[in-house]
């Protein structure tokens, strides 16, 4: 198969309060683009598109100052914080509108090794439309984070959600993929679960994740749990079926217990029942409340979708 010509590459970089790490990132990505251009891997007009997700620090001011002297630096800024997934989506859609042949999304902290990008471009040249950046291992994570991550991937597999293990949002997407994404209009985005369902030719590039050089993680424990829950409810209806199964199981258990009690009563035996009755009542009540909460979560998702509000509002453009 003949290789594709050198693409107009856009690096999509979501930024939220990245004042401390951004100067290093700007230099590193400008140097990478310059090297790739010199090697003929990308077209000369390729650039990095920074998406300021409503930062409260000097992130946008740094981007504006750099844009004046750096041909590789472009940017858009949200009017308010819209979330990481919306920032990645906005970068992809803007790059598509500005004529990109392919994009590579990566976080501003550069923990995802940018030295893997030439290999991603090589897989693109060979015909791949989606190239996933996959971590070789999780040696840089704490034991807790490593364990919870593996549990999450197993859980999503059990829920029949297609994910790429140890892949975050470090990926290459070609223009056909970007065009196909225009048809996806859901308000609650979970890109890690969306891309594996598209059906394009895919490849994987493995890399070692680096330690953070500056700034702080934008995903503390509670935010990671919220993100995981978004992924589950966005990609699978299995929890609703689980709620129905639990209700059925409890109903059958209650029916069996009632038949046993009736049989013992007909035999003239009295069962001391206060403790067992309270246990059954608490069990059934807990299951009912859990099922109601689960259905409420999905109804909230439906409410969000039918309002059809914009995912984000772009306030400024470089």
PDB file of N, CA and C in Angstrom, residues 94-184:
ATOM      1  N   UNK A  94     -12.148  22.274  15.820  1.00  0.00           N
ATOM      2  CA  UNK A  94     -11.536  23.492  15.282  1.00  0.00           C
ATOM      3  C   UNK A  94     -10.448  23.142  14.280  1.00  0.00           C
ATOM      4  N   UNK A  95      -9.628  22.138  14.603  1.00  0.00           N
ATOM      5  CA  UNK A  95      -8.578  21.708  13.678  1.00  0.00           C
ATOM      6  C   UNK A  95      -9.184  21.206  12.368  1.00  0.00           C
ATOM      7  N   UNK A  96     -10.297  20.487  12.462  1.00  0.00           N
ATOM      8  CA  UNK A  96     -10.978  20.028  11.242  1.00  0.00           C
ATOM      9  C   UNK A  96     -11.434  21.211  10.398  1.00  0.00           C
ATOM     10  N   UNK A  97     -12.038  22.205  11.045  1.00  0.00           N
ATOM     11  CA  UNK A  97     -12.507  23.384  10.323  1.00  0.00           C
ATOM     12  C   UNK A  97     -11.355  24.161   9.694  1.00  0.00           C
ATOM     13  N   UNK A  98     -10.185  24.105  10.336  1.00  0.00           N
ATOM     14  CA  UNK A  98      -9.025  24.840   9.826  1.00  0.00           C
ATOM     15  C   UNK A  98      -8.188  24.001   8.859  1.00  0.00           C
ATOM     16  N   UNK A  99      -8.705  22.842   8.444  1.00  0.00           N
ATOM     17  CA  UNK A  99      -8.076  22.095   7.360  1.00  0.00           C
ATOM     18  C   UNK A  99      -7.068  21.046   7.744  1.00  0.00           C
ATOM     19  N   UNK A 100      -7.074  20.564   8.983  1.00  0.00           N
ATOM     20  CA  UNK A 100      -6.096  19.557   9.409  1.00  0.00           C
ATOM     21  C   UNK A 100      -6.296  18.237   8.672  1.00  0.00           C
ATOM     22  N   UNK A 101      -5.198  17.582   8.333  1.00  0.00           N
ATOM     23  CA  UNK A 101      -5.250  16.216   7.791  1.00  0.00           C
ATOM     24  C   UNK A 101      -5.328  15.187   8.908  1.00  0.00           C
ATOM     25  N   UNK A 102      -4.705  15.498  10.033  1.00  0.00           N
ATOM     26  CA  UNK A 102      -4.808  14.634  11.207  1.00  0.00           C
ATOM     27  C   UNK A 102      -4.474  15.459  12.436  1.00  0.00           C
ATOM     28  N   UNK A 103      -4.916  14.965  13.581  1.00  0.00           N
ATOM     29  CA  UNK A 103      -4.614  15.633  14.853  1.00  0.00           C
ATOM     30  C   UNK A 103      -3.993  14.606  15.795  1.00  0.00           C
ATOM     31  N   UNK A 104      -3.251  15.111  16.753  1.00  0.00           N
ATOM     32  CA  UNK A 104      -2.804  14.285  17.881  1.00  0.00           C
ATOM     33  C   UNK A 104      -3.153  15.054  19.150  1.00  0.00           C
ATOM     34  N   UNK A 105      -3.968  14.457  19.994  1.00  0.00           N
ATOM     35  CA  UNK A 105      -4.339  15.101  21.260  1.00  0.00           C
ATOM     36  C   UNK A 105      -3.402  14.615  22.360  1.00  0.00           C
ATOM     37  N   UNK A 106      -3.012  15.549  23.212  1.00  0.00           N
ATOM     38  CA  UNK A 106      -2.135  15.214  24.341  1.00  0.00           C
ATOM     39  C   UNK A 106      -2.298  16.270  25.412  1.00  0.00           C
ATOM     40  N   UNK A 107      -2.022  15.900  26.657  1.00  0.00           N
ATOM     41  CA  UNK A 107      -2.176  16.821  27.776  1.00  0.00           C
ATOM     42  C   UNK A 107      -1.009  17.792  27.853  1.00  0.00           C
ATOM     43  N   UNK A 108      -1.281  18.950  28.453  1.00  0.00           N
ATOM     44  CA  UNK A 108      -0.282  20.016  28.499  1.00  0.00           C
ATOM     45  C   UNK A 108       0.883  19.705  29.417  1.00  0.00           C
ATOM     46  N   UNK A 109       0.738  18.757  30.345  1.00  0.00           N
ATOM     47  CA  UNK A 109       1.843  18.459  31.266  1.00  0.00           C
ATOM     48  C   UNK A 109       2.949  17.621  30.612  1.00  0.00           C
ATOM     49  N   UNK A 110       2.705  17.128  29.388  1.00  0.00           N
ATOM     50  CA  UNK A 110       3.678  16.337  28.619  1.00  0.00           C
ATOM     51  C   UNK A 110       4.140  15.085  29.349  1.00  0.00           C
ATOM     52  N   UNK A 111       3.296  14.540  30.210  1.00  0.00           N
ATOM     53  CA  UNK A 111       3.626  13.240  30.793  1.00  0.00           C
ATOM     54  C   UNK A 111       3.538  12.136  29.738  1.00  0.00           C
ATOM     55  N   UNK A 112       2.719  12.364  28.721  1.00  0.00           N
ATOM     56  CA  UNK A 112       2.689  11.458  27.576  1.00  0.00           C
ATOM     57  C   UNK A 112       3.868  11.811  26.675  1.00  0.00           C
ATOM     58  N   UNK A 113       4.791  10.896  26.522  1.00  0.00           N
ATOM     59  CA  UNK A 113       6.069  11.149  25.868  1.00  0.00           C
ATOM     60  C   UNK A 113       5.871  11.576  24.405  1.00  0.00           C
ATOM     61  N   UNK A 114       6.260  12.813  24.088  1.00  0.00           N
ATOM     62  CA  UNK A 114       6.067  13.315  22.720  1.00  0.00           C
ATOM     63  C   UNK A 114       7.032  12.670  21.734  1.00  0.00           C
ATOM     64  N   UNK A 115       8.024  11.944  22.217  1.00  0.00           N
ATOM     65  CA  UNK A 115       8.920  11.236  21.306  1.00  0.00           C
ATOM     66  C   UNK A 115       8.225  10.081  20.583  1.00  0.00           C
ATOM     67  N   UNK A 116       7.005   9.739  21.023  1.00  0.00           N
ATOM     68  CA  UNK A 116       6.230   8.704  20.338  1.00  0.00           C
ATOM     69  C   UNK A 116       5.491   9.256  19.123  1.00  0.00           C
ATOM     70  N   UNK A 117       5.453  10.571  18.968  1.00  0.00           N
ATOM     71  CA  UNK A 117       4.681  11.169  17.873  1.00  0.00           C
ATOM     72  C   UNK A 117       5.220  10.795  16.493  1.00  0.00           C
ATOM     73  N   UNK A 118       6.536  10.806  16.239  1.00  0.00           N
ATOM     74  CA  UNK A 118       7.004  10.355  14.919  1.00  0.00           C
ATOM     75  C   UNK A 118       6.549   8.943  14.571  1.00  0.00           C
ATOM     76  N   UNK A 119       6.503   8.048  15.561  1.00  0.00           N
ATOM     77  CA  UNK A 119       6.028   6.693  15.286  1.00  0.00           C
ATOM     78  C   UNK A 119       4.531   6.696  14.983  1.00  0.00           C
ATOM     79  N   UNK A 120       3.776   7.545  15.667  1.00  0.00           N
ATOM     80  CA  UNK A 120       2.355   7.685  15.347  1.00  0.00           C
ATOM     81  C   UNK A 120       2.172   8.146  13.902  1.00  0.00           C
ATOM     82  N   UNK A 121       2.976   9.106  13.492  1.00  0.00           N
ATOM     83  CA  UNK A 121       2.890   9.605  12.116  1.00  0.00           C
ATOM     84  C   UNK A 121       3.277   8.515  11.115  1.00  0.00           C
ATOM     85  N   UNK A 122       4.218   7.662  11.493  1.00  0.00           N
ATOM     86  CA  UNK A 122       4.590   6.557  10.614  1.00  0.00           C
ATOM     87  C   UNK A 122       3.429   5.591  10.437  1.00  0.00           C
ATOM     88  N   UNK A 123       2.697   5.311  11.532  1.00  0.00           N
ATOM     89  CA  UNK A 123       1.522   4.424  11.430  1.00  0.00           C
ATOM     90  C   UNK A 123       0.431   5.091  10.582  1.00  0.00           C
ATOM     91  N   UNK A 124       0.300   6.406  10.699  1.00  0.00           N
ATOM     92  CA  UNK A 124      -0.659   7.140   9.873  1.00  0.00           C
ATOM     93  C   UNK A 124      -0.275   7.043   8.397  1.00  0.00           C
ATOM     94  N   UNK A 125       0.998   7.206   8.108  1.00  0.00           N
ATOM     95  CA  UNK A 125       1.462   7.129   6.723  1.00  0.00           C
ATOM     96  C   UNK A 125       1.204   5.753   6.119  1.00  0.00           C
ATOM     97  N   UNK A 126       1.201   4.727   6.973  1.00  0.00           N
ATOM     98  CA  UNK A 126       0.947   3.360   6.505  1.00  0.00           C
ATOM     99  C   UNK A 126      -0.539   3.061   6.318  1.00  0.00           C
ATOM    100  N   UNK A 127      -1.398   4.008   6.700  1.00  0.00           N
ATOM    101  CA  UNK A 127      -2.828   3.826   6.461  1.00  0.00           C
ATOM    102  C   UNK A 127      -3.715   3.798   7.682  1.00  0.00           C
ATOM    103  N   UNK A 128      -3.158   3.894   8.875  1.00  0.00           N
ATOM    104  CA  UNK A 128      -3.990   3.884  10.080  1.00  0.00           C
ATOM    105  C   UNK A 128      -4.722   5.216  10.226  1.00  0.00           C
ATOM    106  N   UNK A 129      -6.003   5.150  10.601  1.00  0.00           N
ATOM    107  CA  UNK A 129      -6.783   6.362  10.810  1.00  0.00           C
ATOM    108  C   UNK A 129      -6.842   6.771  12.271  1.00  0.00           C
ATOM    109  N   UNK A 130      -6.661   5.815  13.173  1.00  0.00           N
ATOM    110  CA  UNK A 130      -6.590   6.101  14.608  1.00  0.00           C
ATOM    111  C   UNK A 130      -5.359   5.382  15.150  1.00  0.00           C
ATOM    112  N   UNK A 131      -4.511   6.128  15.832  1.00  0.00           N
ATOM    113  CA  UNK A 131      -3.325   5.532  16.454  1.00  0.00           C
ATOM    114  C   UNK A 131      -3.381   5.867  17.937  1.00  0.00           C
ATOM    115  N   UNK A 132      -3.483   4.826  18.758  1.00  0.00           N
ATOM    116  CA  UNK A 132      -3.577   5.014  20.201  1.00  0.00           C
ATOM    117  C   UNK A 132      -2.195   5.030  20.831  1.00  0.00           C
ATOM    118  N   UNK A 133      -1.960   6.011  21.686  1.00  0.00           N
ATOM    119  CA  UNK A 133      -0.778   5.986  22.522  1.00  0.00           C
ATOM    120  C   UNK A 133      -1.080   5.187  23.777  1.00  0.00           C
ATOM    121  N   UNK A 134      -0.369   4.087  23.976  1.00  0.00           N
ATOM    122  CA  UNK A 134      -0.651   3.169  25.081  1.00  0.00           C
ATOM    123  C   UNK A 134       0.571   3.083  25.988  1.00  0.00           C
ATOM    124  N   UNK A 135       0.349   3.178  27.277  1.00  0.00           N
ATOM    125  CA  UNK A 135       1.447   3.110  28.237  1.00  0.00           C
ATOM    126  C   UNK A 135       2.009   1.695  28.318  1.00  0.00           C
ATOM    127  N   UNK A 136       3.339   1.602  28.358  1.00  0.00           N
ATOM    128  CA  UNK A 136       3.974   0.287  28.487  1.00  0.00           C
ATOM    129  C   UNK A 136       3.700  -0.328  29.853  1.00  0.00           C
ATOM    130  N   UNK A 137       3.686   0.512  30.883  1.00  0.00           N
ATOM    131  CA  UNK A 137       3.428   0.023  32.233  1.00  0.00           C
ATOM    132  C   UNK A 137       2.932   1.194  33.072  1.00  0.00           C
ATOM    133  N   UNK A 138       2.619   0.901  34.323  1.00  0.00           N
ATOM    134  CA  UNK A 138       2.140   1.939  35.246  1.00  0.00           C
ATOM    135  C   UNK A 138       3.090   2.082  36.435  1.00  0.00           C
ATOM    136  N   UNK A 139       4.375   1.952  36.163  1.00  0.00           N
ATOM    137  CA  UNK A 139       5.363   2.003  37.239  1.00  0.00           C
ATOM    138  C   UNK A 139       5.433   3.377  37.896  1.00  0.00           C
ATOM    139  N   UNK A 140       5.007   4.432  37.190  1.00  0.00           N
ATOM    140  CA  UNK A 140       5.068   5.780  37.772  1.00  0.00           C
ATOM    141  C   UNK A 140       3.854   6.085  38.640  1.00  0.00           C
ATOM    142  N   UNK A 141       2.837   5.203  38.632  1.00  0.00           N
ATOM    143  CA  UNK A 141       1.636   5.420  39.440  1.00  0.00           C
ATOM    144  C   UNK A 141       1.828   4.870  40.842  1.00  0.00           C
ATOM    145  N   UNK A 142       1.016   5.383  41.771  1.00  0.00           N
ATOM    146  CA  UNK A 142       0.976   4.784  43.098  1.00  0.00           C
ATOM    147  C   UNK A 142       0.259   3.438  43.004  1.00  0.00           C
ATOM    148  N   UNK A 143       0.467   2.602  44.015  1.00  0.00           N
ATOM    149  CA  UNK A 143      -0.175   1.279  44.014  1.00  0.00           C
ATOM    150  C   UNK A 143      -1.692   1.424  43.987  1.00  0.00           C
ATOM    151  N   UNK A 144      -2.211   2.429  44.695  1.00  0.00           N
ATOM    152  CA  UNK A 144      -3.660   2.640  44.725  1.00  0.00           C
ATOM    153  C   UNK A 144      -4.189   3.009  43.346  1.00  0.00           C
ATOM    154  N   UNK A 145      -3.517   3.957  42.694  1.00  0.00           N
ATOM    155  CA  UNK A 145      -3.979   4.388  41.376  1.00  0.00           C
ATOM    156  C   UNK A 145      -3.849   3.272  40.355  1.00  0.00           C
ATOM    157  N   UNK A 146      -2.773   2.505  40.454  1.00  0.00           N
ATOM    158  CA  UNK A 146      -2.575   1.384  39.534  1.00  0.00           C
ATOM    159  C   UNK A 146      -3.677   0.330  39.727  1.00  0.00           C
ATOM    160  N   UNK A 147      -3.987   0.031  40.971  1.00  0.00           N
ATOM    161  CA  UNK A 147      -5.016  -0.970  41.251  1.00  0.00           C
ATOM    162  C   UNK A 147      -6.400  -0.522  40.813  1.00  0.00           C
ATOM    163  N   UNK A 148      -6.752   0.739  41.098  1.00  0.00           N
ATOM    164  CA  UNK A 148      -8.069   1.233  40.704  1.00  0.00           C
ATOM    165  C   UNK A 148      -8.200   1.320  39.189  1.00  0.00           C
ATOM    166  N   UNK A 149      -7.103   1.650  38.500  1.00  0.00           N
ATOM    167  CA  UNK A 149      -7.151   1.724  37.036  1.00  0.00           C
ATOM    168  C   UNK A 149      -7.422   0.348  36.438  1.00  0.00           C
ATOM    169  N   UNK A 150      -6.729  -0.661  36.937  1.00  0.00           N
ATOM    170  CA  UNK A 150      -6.932  -2.018  36.427  1.00  0.00           C
ATOM    171  C   UNK A 150      -8.348  -2.509  36.742  1.00  0.00           C
ATOM    172  N   UNK A 151      -8.846  -2.164  37.931  1.00  0.00           N
ATOM    173  CA  UNK A 151     -10.215  -2.543  38.271  1.00  0.00           C
ATOM    174  C   UNK A 151     -11.207  -1.864  37.340  1.00  0.00           C
ATOM    175  N   UNK A 152     -10.969  -0.600  37.000  1.00  0.00           N
ATOM    176  CA  UNK A 152     -11.865   0.132  36.100  1.00  0.00           C
ATOM    177  C   UNK A 152     -11.923  -0.528  34.724  1.00  0.00           C
ATOM    178  N   UNK A 153     -10.766  -0.913  34.197  1.00  0.00           N
ATOM    179  CA  UNK A 153     -10.757  -1.549  32.877  1.00  0.00           C
ATOM    180  C   UNK A 153     -11.471  -2.900  32.911  1.00  0.00           C
ATOM    181  N   UNK A 154     -11.289  -3.660  33.990  1.00  0.00           N
ATOM    182  CA  UNK A 154     -12.002  -4.934  34.105  1.00  0.00           C
ATOM    183  C   UNK A 154     -13.509  -4.713  34.207  1.00  0.00           C
ATOM    184  N   UNK A 155     -13.897  -3.703  34.985  1.00  0.00           N
ATOM    185  CA  UNK A 155     -15.324  -3.395  35.140  1.00  0.00           C
ATOM    186  C   UNK A 155     -15.939  -2.991  33.816  1.00  0.00           C
ATOM    187  N   UNK A 156     -15.259  -2.124  33.067  1.00  0.00           N
ATOM    188  CA  UNK A 156     -15.784  -1.683  31.781  1.00  0.00           C
ATOM    189  C   UNK A 156     -15.871  -2.839  30.798  1.00  0.00           C
ATOM    190  N   UNK A 157     -14.920  -3.770  30.864  1.00  0.00           N
ATOM    191  CA  UNK A 157     -14.996  -4.958  30.029  1.00  0.00           C
ATOM    192  C   UNK A 157     -16.200  -5.809  30.387  1.00  0.00           C
ATOM    193  N   UNK A 158     -16.476  -5.944  31.677  1.00  0.00           N
ATOM    194  CA  UNK A 158     -17.634  -6.708  32.123  1.00  0.00           C
ATOM    195  C   UNK A 158     -18.935  -6.046  31.673  1.00  0.00           C
ATOM    196  N   UNK A 159     -18.933  -4.710  31.591  1.00  0.00           N
ATOM    197  CA  UNK A 159     -20.113  -3.970  31.127  1.00  0.00           C
ATOM    198  C   UNK A 159     -20.191  -3.912  29.603  1.00  0.00           C
ATOM    199  N   UNK A 160     -19.274  -4.610  28.936  1.00  0.00           N
ATOM    200  CA  UNK A 160     -19.260  -4.684  27.468  1.00  0.00           C
ATOM    201  C   UNK A 160     -18.968  -3.326  26.828  1.00  0.00           C
ATOM    202  N   UNK A 161     -18.131  -2.525  27.498  1.00  0.00           N
ATOM    203  CA  UNK A 161     -17.683  -1.244  26.941  1.00  0.00           C
ATOM    204  C   UNK A 161     -16.278  -1.439  26.384  1.00  0.00           C
ATOM    205  N   UNK A 162     -16.101  -1.117  25.125  1.00  0.00           N
ATOM    206  CA  UNK A 162     -14.812  -1.323  24.465  1.00  0.00           C
ATOM    207  C   UNK A 162     -13.867  -0.169  24.820  1.00  0.00           C
ATOM    208  N   UNK A 163     -12.804  -0.488  25.543  1.00  0.00           N
ATOM    209  CA  UNK A 163     -11.763   0.485  25.884  1.00  0.00           C
ATOM    210  C   UNK A 163     -10.404  -0.078  25.488  1.00  0.00           C
ATOM    211  N   UNK A 164      -9.436   0.808  25.320  1.00  0.00           N
ATOM    212  CA  UNK A 164      -8.050   0.402  25.099  1.00  0.00           C
ATOM    213  C   UNK A 164      -7.338   0.504  26.449  1.00  0.00           C
ATOM    214  N   UNK A 165      -6.996  -0.610  27.070  1.00  0.00           N
ATOM    215  CA  UNK A 165      -6.350  -0.543  28.389  1.00  0.00           C
ATOM    216  C   UNK A 165      -5.084   0.303  28.370  1.00  0.00           C
ATOM    217  N   UNK A 166      -4.922   1.090  29.428  1.00  0.00           N
ATOM    218  CA  UNK A 166      -3.747   1.947  29.624  1.00  0.00           C
ATOM    219  C   UNK A 166      -3.615   3.020  28.542  1.00  0.00           C
ATOM    220  N   UNK A 167      -4.731   3.368  27.924  1.00  0.00           N
ATOM    221  CA  UNK A 167      -4.761   4.487  26.971  1.00  0.00           C
ATOM    222  C   UNK A 167      -5.643   5.575  27.554  1.00  0.00           C
ATOM    223  N   UNK A 168      -5.153   6.821  27.518  1.00  0.00           N
ATOM    224  CA  UNK A 168      -5.945   7.944  28.011  1.00  0.00           C
ATOM    225  C   UNK A 168      -6.498   8.724  26.815  1.00  0.00           C
ATOM    226  N   UNK A 169      -6.007   9.927  26.585  1.00  0.00           N
ATOM    227  CA  UNK A 169      -6.462  10.727  25.446  1.00  0.00           C
ATOM    228  C   UNK A 169      -5.289  11.126  24.553  1.00  0.00           C
ATOM    229  N   UNK A 170      -4.254  10.307  24.553  1.00  0.00           N
ATOM    230  CA  UNK A 170      -3.089  10.522  23.703  1.00  0.00           C
ATOM    231  C   UNK A 170      -3.290   9.676  22.451  1.00  0.00           C
ATOM    232  N   UNK A 171      -3.767  10.308  21.383  1.00  0.00           N
ATOM    233  CA  UNK A 171      -4.103   9.544  20.176  1.00  0.00           C
ATOM    234  C   UNK A 171      -4.018  10.422  18.940  1.00  0.00           C
ATOM    235  N   UNK A 172      -3.791   9.753  17.814  1.00  0.00           N
ATOM    236  CA  UNK A 172      -3.857  10.395  16.503  1.00  0.00           C
ATOM    237  C   UNK A 172      -5.197  10.048  15.867  1.00  0.00           C
ATOM    238  N   UNK A 173      -5.820  11.038  15.236  1.00  0.00           N
ATOM    239  CA  UNK A 173      -7.064  10.807  14.498  1.00  0.00           C
ATOM    240  C   UNK A 173      -6.947  11.495  13.147  1.00  0.00           C
ATOM    241  N   UNK A 174      -7.261  10.752  12.083  1.00  0.00           N
ATOM    242  CA  UNK A 174      -7.163  11.291  10.728  1.00  0.00           C
ATOM    243  C   UNK A 174      -8.400  12.126  10.387  1.00  0.00           C
ATOM    244  N   UNK A 175      -8.340  12.811   9.248  1.00  0.00           N
ATOM    245  CA  UNK A 175      -9.470  13.647   8.854  1.00  0.00           C
ATOM    246  C   UNK A 175     -10.765  12.848   8.660  1.00  0.00           C
ATOM    247  N   UNK A 176     -10.736  11.647   8.040  1.00  0.00           N
ATOM    248  CA  UNK A 176     -11.993  10.887   7.957  1.00  0.00           C
ATOM    249  C   UNK A 176     -12.623  10.630   9.319  1.00  0.00           C
ATOM    250  N   UNK A 177     -11.797  10.408  10.324  1.00  0.00           N
ATOM    251  CA  UNK A 177     -12.322  10.212  11.672  1.00  0.00           C
ATOM    252  C   UNK A 177     -12.948  11.507  12.192  1.00  0.00           C
ATOM    253  N   UNK A 178     -12.260  12.626  11.984  1.00  0.00           N
ATOM    254  CA  UNK A 178     -12.789  13.909  12.433  1.00  0.00           C
ATOM    255  C   UNK A 178     -14.113  14.230  11.757  1.00  0.00           C
ATOM    256  N   UNK A 179     -14.221  13.888  10.472  1.00  0.00           N
ATOM    257  CA  UNK A 179     -15.480  14.116   9.763  1.00  0.00           C
ATOM    258  C   UNK A 179     -16.582  13.219  10.323  1.00  0.00           C
ATOM    259  N   UNK A 180     -16.234  11.970  10.632  1.00  0.00           N
ATOM    260  CA  UNK A 180     -17.232  11.049  11.181  1.00  0.00           C
ATOM    261  C   UNK A 180     -17.731  11.507  12.543  1.00  0.00           C
ATOM    262  N   UNK A 181     -16.857  12.124  13.330  1.00  0.00           N
ATOM    263  CA  UNK A 181     -17.242  12.562  14.674  1.00  0.00           C
ATOM    264  C   UNK A 181     -18.283  13.678  14.651  1.00  0.00           C
ATOM    265  N   UNK A 182     -18.430  14.353  13.525  1.00  0.00           N
ATOM    266  CA  UNK A 182     -19.425  15.423  13.440  1.00  0.00           C
ATOM    267  C   UNK A 182     -20.835  14.887  13.670  1.00  0.00           C
ATOM    268  N   UNK A 183     -21.051  13.602  13.403  1.00  0.00           N
ATOM    269  CA  UNK A 183     -22.379  13.023  13.587  1.00  0.00           C
ATOM    270  C   UNK A 183     -22.697  12.631  15.015  1.00  0.00           C
ATOM    271  N   UNK A 184     -21.731  12.749  15.923  1.00  0.00           N
ATOM    272  CA  UNK A 184     -21.953  12.381  17.323  1.00  0.00           C
ATOM    273  C   UNK A 184     -22.287  13.652  18.104  1.00  0.00           C
TER     274      UNK A 184
END
